[in-house]
Coordinates of C-alpha atoms and ligand atoms in Angstrom, one line a residue:
M1 CA -2.5 20.1 19.8
S2 CA -1.4 19.1 16.7
F3 CA -3.7 18.6 13.3
E4 CA -1.7 16.9 11.2
H5 CA -3.8 13.4 10.5
L6 CA -0.9 10.8 9.9
N7 CA 2.5 11.7 11.5
I8 CA 5.1 9.6 10.8
D9 CA 7.9 11.4 13.5
H10 CA 11.7 10.6 13.9
V11 CA 11.6 6.9 13.3
S12 CA 14.6 4.4 13.6
M13 CA 13.8 0.8 13.4
E14 CA 16.3 -1.5 14.6
F15 CA 16.5 -5.0 15.2
P16 CA 18.4 -7.8 16.9
T17 CA 20.0 -10.0 14.9
P18 CA 22.5 -13.1 16.5
K19 CA 25.2 -11.0 14.2
G20 CA 24.2 -7.6 16.3
V21 CA 21.5 -5.0 15.7
Y22 CA 21.2 -4.2 12.8
V23 CA 19.8 -0.7 12.4
A24 CA 17.0 -1.0 9.0
L25 CA 14.9 2.6 9.0
E26 CA 16.7 6.2 11.0
N27 CA 15.0 9.0 11.1
V28 CA 12.4 8.4 9.0
N29 CA 10.1 12.3 8.7
L30 CA 6.6 12.1 6.9
V31 CA 3.4 14.1 7.3
I32 CA 0.2 12.7 5.4
E33 CA -2.8 15.0 4.9
K34 CA -6.1 13.6 5.7
G35 CA -7.2 12.4 1.4
E36 CA -4.2 11.9 0.4
F37 CA -2.3 8.8 -1.6
V38 CA 1.7 8.5 -0.6
S39 CA 3.5 5.6 -2.9
L40 CA 6.4 4.5 -0.9
I41 CA 9.1 3.0 -3.8
G42 CA 12.7 1.8 -3.0
H43 CA 15.1 -1.0 -3.6
S44 CA 14.1 -4.9 -2.5
G45 CA 15.4 -4.6 1.3
C46 CA 15.7 -1.1 2.3
G47 CA 12.5 -1.1 4.2
K48 CA 9.8 -0.1 3.0
S49 CA 7.6 -2.9 4.4
T50 CA 9.3 -1.7 8.0
V51 CA 7.6 1.5 7.9
L52 CA 4.5 -0.1 7.5
N53 CA 4.2 -2.4 9.9
V54 CA 5.2 0.8 12.9
V55 CA 2.5 2.6 10.8
A56 CA 0.3 -0.5 11.1
G57 CA 1.3 -1.0 14.7
L58 CA 2.7 -4.1 14.1
H59 CA 6.1 -3.3 14.8
Q60 CA 7.3 -0.6 18.0
A61 CA 9.9 2.2 16.3
T62 CA 13.0 2.0 18.0
K63 CA 13.5 6.0 18.0
G64 CA 10.9 7.9 17.6
G65 CA 6.9 7.1 16.6
V66 CA 3.8 7.0 14.3
V67 CA 0.9 9.6 15.8
L68 CA -2.5 9.4 13.9
D69 CA -4.9 12.1 14.7
G70 CA -3.6 13.1 17.7
K71 CA -3.4 10.1 19.7
E72 CA -0.3 7.6 19.2
V73 CA 0.2 4.1 17.8
N74 CA 0.9 1.2 19.9
E75 CA -0.3 -1.5 18.4
P76 CA -2.7 -2.8 15.4
G77 CA -5.7 -0.8 15.2
P78 CA -8.7 -1.2 13.6
D79 CA -8.3 2.6 12.4
R80 CA -5.3 1.4 10.0
A81 CA -6.0 -1.8 7.3
V82 CA -3.0 -3.5 6.0
V83 CA -3.6 -5.3 2.6
F84 CA -0.4 -7.3 2.6
Q85 CA 0.7 -8.6 -0.9
N86 CA -0.4 -11.9 -0.2
H87 CA -4.5 -11.8 0.6
S88 CA -4.1 -13.4 3.4
L89 CA -7.5 -15.0 3.8
L90 CA -8.9 -17.7 5.7
P91 CA -8.9 -20.2 2.9
W92 CA -11.5 -22.1 4.5
L93 CA -14.0 -19.2 4.9
T94 CA -16.5 -17.4 1.8
S95 CA -15.6 -14.4 0.3
Y96 CA -18.3 -12.5 2.5
Q97 CA -17.0 -14.5 6.0
N98 CA -13.9 -13.8 5.3
V99 CA -15.5 -9.9 5.2
E100 CA -18.0 -10.3 7.6
L101 CA -14.9 -11.2 10.5
A102 CA -13.3 -7.8 9.8
V103 CA -17.0 -6.4 9.7
K104 CA -17.4 -8.0 13.1
Q105 CA -15.0 -7.1 14.6
V106 CA -15.2 -3.0 14.1
F107 CA -19.0 -2.9 14.0
G108 CA -20.1 -5.6 15.9
K109 CA -21.5 -3.6 18.7
T110 CA -23.0 -0.3 16.3
K111 CA -24.6 -3.0 13.5
N112 CA -27.5 -4.9 13.1
K113 CA -27.6 -8.7 11.6
N114 CA -29.0 -6.7 8.3
E115 CA -26.7 -3.9 8.3
M116 CA -23.7 -5.6 9.0
K117 CA -25.1 -7.6 5.5
E118 CA -26.0 -4.6 3.6
W119 CA -22.3 -3.4 4.5
I120 CA -20.7 -6.7 3.7
E121 CA -22.5 -7.0 0.4
H122 CA -21.9 -3.3 -0.4
N123 CA -18.1 -3.5 0.1
L124 CA -17.7 -6.6 -2.0
A125 CA -19.5 -5.1 -5.0
L126 CA -16.8 -1.9 -4.8
V127 CA -14.1 -4.2 -5.4
H128 CA -16.9 -6.7 -7.8
M129 CA -16.5 -9.5 -6.3
G130 CA -20.4 -9.2 -5.8
Y131 CA -21.5 -12.1 -7.8
A132 CA -18.4 -15.1 -6.0
M133 CA -18.8 -13.6 -3.0
H134 CA -20.4 -17.7 -1.6
K135 CA -16.8 -18.9 -3.0
R136 CA -13.7 -19.8 -1.1
P137 CA -10.2 -18.7 -1.7
E138 CA -9.8 -22.1 -3.3
E139 CA -12.3 -21.1 -6.0
I140 CA -11.4 -17.9 -7.5
S141 CA -8.3 -16.7 -9.1
G142 CA -5.5 -13.9 -7.7
G143 CA -6.8 -11.1 -8.8
M144 CA -10.3 -12.1 -6.6
K145 CA -8.8 -13.5 -4.0
Q146 CA -7.1 -9.5 -3.7
R147 CA -10.1 -7.6 -4.6
V148 CA -11.7 -9.0 -1.5
G149 CA -8.7 -8.1 1.0
I150 CA -9.2 -4.5 0.1
A151 CA -12.7 -5.0 0.3
R152 CA -12.3 -6.3 3.7
A153 CA -10.1 -4.2 4.6
L154 CA -12.4 -0.8 3.3
A155 CA -15.5 -2.6 4.8
M156 CA -13.5 -1.8 8.6
Q157 CA -13.4 1.9 7.1
P158 CA -10.2 2.4 8.3
K159 CA -8.8 6.3 8.1
V160 CA -5.9 5.1 6.8
L161 CA -5.1 2.3 4.5
L162 CA -1.8 0.1 4.2
M163 CA -1.1 -1.7 1.4
D164 CA 2.1 -3.6 1.1
E165 CA 2.3 -4.1 -2.6
P166 CA -0.9 -5.2 -3.1
F167 CA -0.9 -6.0 -6.8
G168 CA 2.6 -7.4 -7.0
A169 CA 1.7 -11.2 -7.9
L170 CA -1.2 -10.5 -10.7
D171 CA -0.9 -10.1 -14.3
A172 CA -0.7 -6.6 -15.7
L173 CA -4.6 -6.5 -17.2
T174 CA -5.7 -7.4 -13.9
R175 CA -3.3 -4.9 -12.1
A176 CA -4.1 -2.2 -14.3
H177 CA -8.4 -3.0 -13.2
M178 CA -7.2 -3.1 -10.1
Q179 CA -5.2 0.2 -10.1
E180 CA -8.8 1.4 -11.5
S181 CA -11.1 0.3 -8.7
L182 CA -8.7 1.5 -6.1
M183 CA -8.4 5.2 -8.1
E184 CA -12.3 5.4 -8.0
I185 CA -12.8 4.1 -4.6
Q186 CA -10.7 6.0 -3.1
A187 CA -12.2 9.1 -5.4
E188 CA -15.8 8.0 -3.9
L189 CA -14.3 7.6 0.1
N190 CA -11.5 10.1 0.5
N191 CA -9.2 7.2 2.4
T192 CA -5.5 8.2 3.0
V193 CA -4.1 5.4 1.3
I194 CA 0.2 4.7 2.1
M195 CA 0.6 2.0 -0.8
I196 CA 4.0 0.3 -1.0
T197 CA 5.5 -0.8 -5.2
H198 CA 7.5 -1.9 -6.9
D199 CA 6.5 -0.3 -10.3
V200 CA 6.8 2.7 -11.4
D201 CA 4.3 3.7 -13.5
E202 CA 1.9 2.6 -10.9
A203 CA 3.2 4.7 -8.6
V204 CA 3.2 7.6 -10.8
L205 CA -0.5 7.1 -11.9
L206 CA -2.0 6.8 -8.4
S207 CA -0.1 9.1 -5.9
D208 CA -0.1 12.8 -5.0
R209 CA 3.3 12.5 -3.4
I210 CA 6.1 9.7 -4.7
V211 CA 8.1 8.7 -1.5
M212 CA 12.2 7.1 -2.4
M213 CA 13.9 4.9 0.1
T214 CA 17.7 5.1 0.5
N215 CA 18.7 1.7 0.2
G216 CA 19.7 0.4 4.2
P217 CA 21.3 0.0 6.2
A218 CA 19.6 2.9 7.8
A219 CA 17.2 3.5 5.3
T220 CA 15.4 7.0 5.6
I221 CA 13.5 9.0 2.5
G222 CA 15.8 10.1 0.0
E223 CA 13.4 12.2 -2.2
I224 CA 9.4 13.1 -2.3
L225 CA 8.1 13.8 -5.4
K226 CA 4.7 15.3 -5.8
V227 CA 2.8 13.7 -8.1
E228 CA 0.4 16.9 -9.9
L229 CA -1.7 15.3 -12.6
E230 CA -5.1 16.1 -12.3
R231 CA -8.1 13.3 -11.9
P232 CA -9.6 11.4 -12.9
R233 CA -6.4 9.8 -14.2
N234 CA -6.0 7.9 -18.0
R235 CA -3.6 5.7 -18.9
V236 CA -3.9 5.5 -22.3
E237 CA -4.0 9.6 -21.9
L238 CA -0.8 9.6 -19.3
A239 CA 1.2 7.9 -21.7
D240 CA 1.9 10.7 -24.2
D241 CA 1.3 13.1 -21.2
A242 CA 4.8 15.4 -20.6
K243 CA 4.6 15.8 -17.5
Y244 CA 3.8 12.5 -16.5
N245 CA 6.7 11.2 -18.1
Y246 CA 8.8 13.9 -16.2
Y247 CA 8.0 11.9 -13.4
R248 CA 8.4 9.0 -14.3
H249 CA 11.7 10.0 -15.6
K250 CA 12.5 11.5 -11.6
V251 CA 12.2 8.1 -9.8
L252 CA 13.7 6.4 -12.3
E253 CA 17.0 8.5 -11.7
F254 CA 16.8 7.9 -8.7
L255 CA 16.2 4.6 -7.9
Y256 CA 19.0 3.3 -10.7
E257 CA 21.4 6.6 -10.1
R258 CA 21.1 7.6 -7.5
Q259 CA 20.5 4.8 -5.6
H260 CA 22.5 2.6 -7.5
V261 CA 22.5 -1.2 -6.3
T262 CA 25.8 -3.1 -5.7
G263 CA 26.3 -6.0 -7.6
E264 CA 27.2 -7.9 -4.6
K265 CA 24.2 -6.3 -3.0
Q266 CA 22.2 -7.4 -6.0
A267 CA 23.8 -10.8 -5.1
V268 CA 22.7 -11.2 -1.9
S269 CA 19.1 -10.2 -3.1
K270 CA 19.1 -12.4 -5.3
K271 CA 20.1 -15.6 -3.0
E272 CA 17.3 -14.3 -0.4
G273 CA 15.1 -15.3 -3.0
K274 CA 14.1 -11.7 -3.3
S275 CA 14.2 -9.3 -6.7
S276 CA 15.8 -6.1 -7.1
Q277 CA 14.1 -5.5 -10.0
L278 CA 11.4 -3.0 -10.8
N279 CA 9.1 -2.6 -12.7
V280 CA 8.6 -0.5 -15.7
V281 CA 5.6 -1.1 -17.1
N282 CA 4.7 0.4 -20.4
P283 CA 1.4 2.6 -19.4
R284 CA 0.7 1.3 -23.0
V285 CA 0.5 -2.3 -23.0
A286 CA -0.7 -2.3 -18.9
Ligands
ATP301 N1 12.5 -9.1 12.5 C1 13.4 -8.7 11.6 N2 14.1 -9.3 12.1 C2 15.6 -8.7 12.1 N3 15.1 -7.4 10.2 C3 14.5 -7.4 9.7 C4 13.5 -7.9 10.4 N4 12.3 -7.4 9.6 C5 13.5 -6.6 8.6 N5 14.5 -6.6 8.4 C6 15.6 -6.7 7.5 O1 15.6 -4.3 7.4 C7 15.7 -4.3 6.1 C8 14.8 -3.8 6.1 O2 13.2 -4.9 5.7 P1 11.8 -4.3 5.0 O3 10.8 -5.7 5.1 O4 11.3 -3.3 5.1 O5 12.6 -4.2 3.3 P2 11.7 -4.0 2.0 O6 11.6 -2.8 1.8 O7 10.2 -3.8 2.6 O8 12.4 -4.7 1.3 P3 11.4 -5.9 0.2 O9 10.9 -4.6 -1.1 O10 11.9 -6.4 -0.6 O11 9.7 -6.4 0.5 C9 15.9 -5.7 5.0 O12 17.3 -5.3 5.6 C10 15.6 -6.6 6.6 O13 16.5 -8.1 6.3
MG302 MG1 8.3 -5.3 1.5

């Protein structure tokens, strides 16, 4: 039996469309270690969310598959919690109740009422939302909603945390706070994380490896960059760090020189309301 933690094994994904079959992914291969933080980066529409959805079990790969701790992934499960770009909280429930729903699903049979309450409060406290846990989504800010979404995912104690541009909609300052919290939580809990981002600095700051995807159709992994920066990482100190800037440069070079998006493709992305622009935030400012 294999001892690999998470194996994305020769995954191809085809979608039927009115114009015929669209090959989104072709032969995506990636083995991820327990506790590893992996970022997926690539131009808009290349297939990042598709990879994440296959790992989440929301899509079934056309060819190949995903194996988590020796078991093939065929459907969504609480061992793989997803944080979507748009928080996806139920609007009629408070933050506490939103987390409670997930906790009941996972621990309904093993924890009693009091234990569940403690666990929900503990996870909301982890993301610094303890003080607002009885507010509904409409009463809290975008950053706070995103934090509740992360608390909900963490409270499921998933083996793998899947995050699709979790901080994409946040302002730079809130985003920086969320990145700090995520680094702290991950250091403490040693979760395996796959995170999609459009932000080069975010990818370098948070990741153990950055997986760079080629443009579609038939997108695949173009290059993998190992980020060997000591933890804990400090964004201000890293701004002047030669290694940090080298990694940053490598990602930018891949995206803009090797996977250049043509004018025609950019126009299509714009028409679809998507931006192929990648954020490059100065770590001093963020
Ligand atoms: N259900 C579907 N049916 C048909 N085509 C699809 C479907 N889902 C995704 N695609 C296509 O597959 C490609 C990859 O889509 P995906 O959403 O994975 O891209 P992405 O890298 O996440 O993009 P973005 O950065 O804009 O979120 C796109 O061309 C998209 O149009
Ligand atoms: Mg996407």
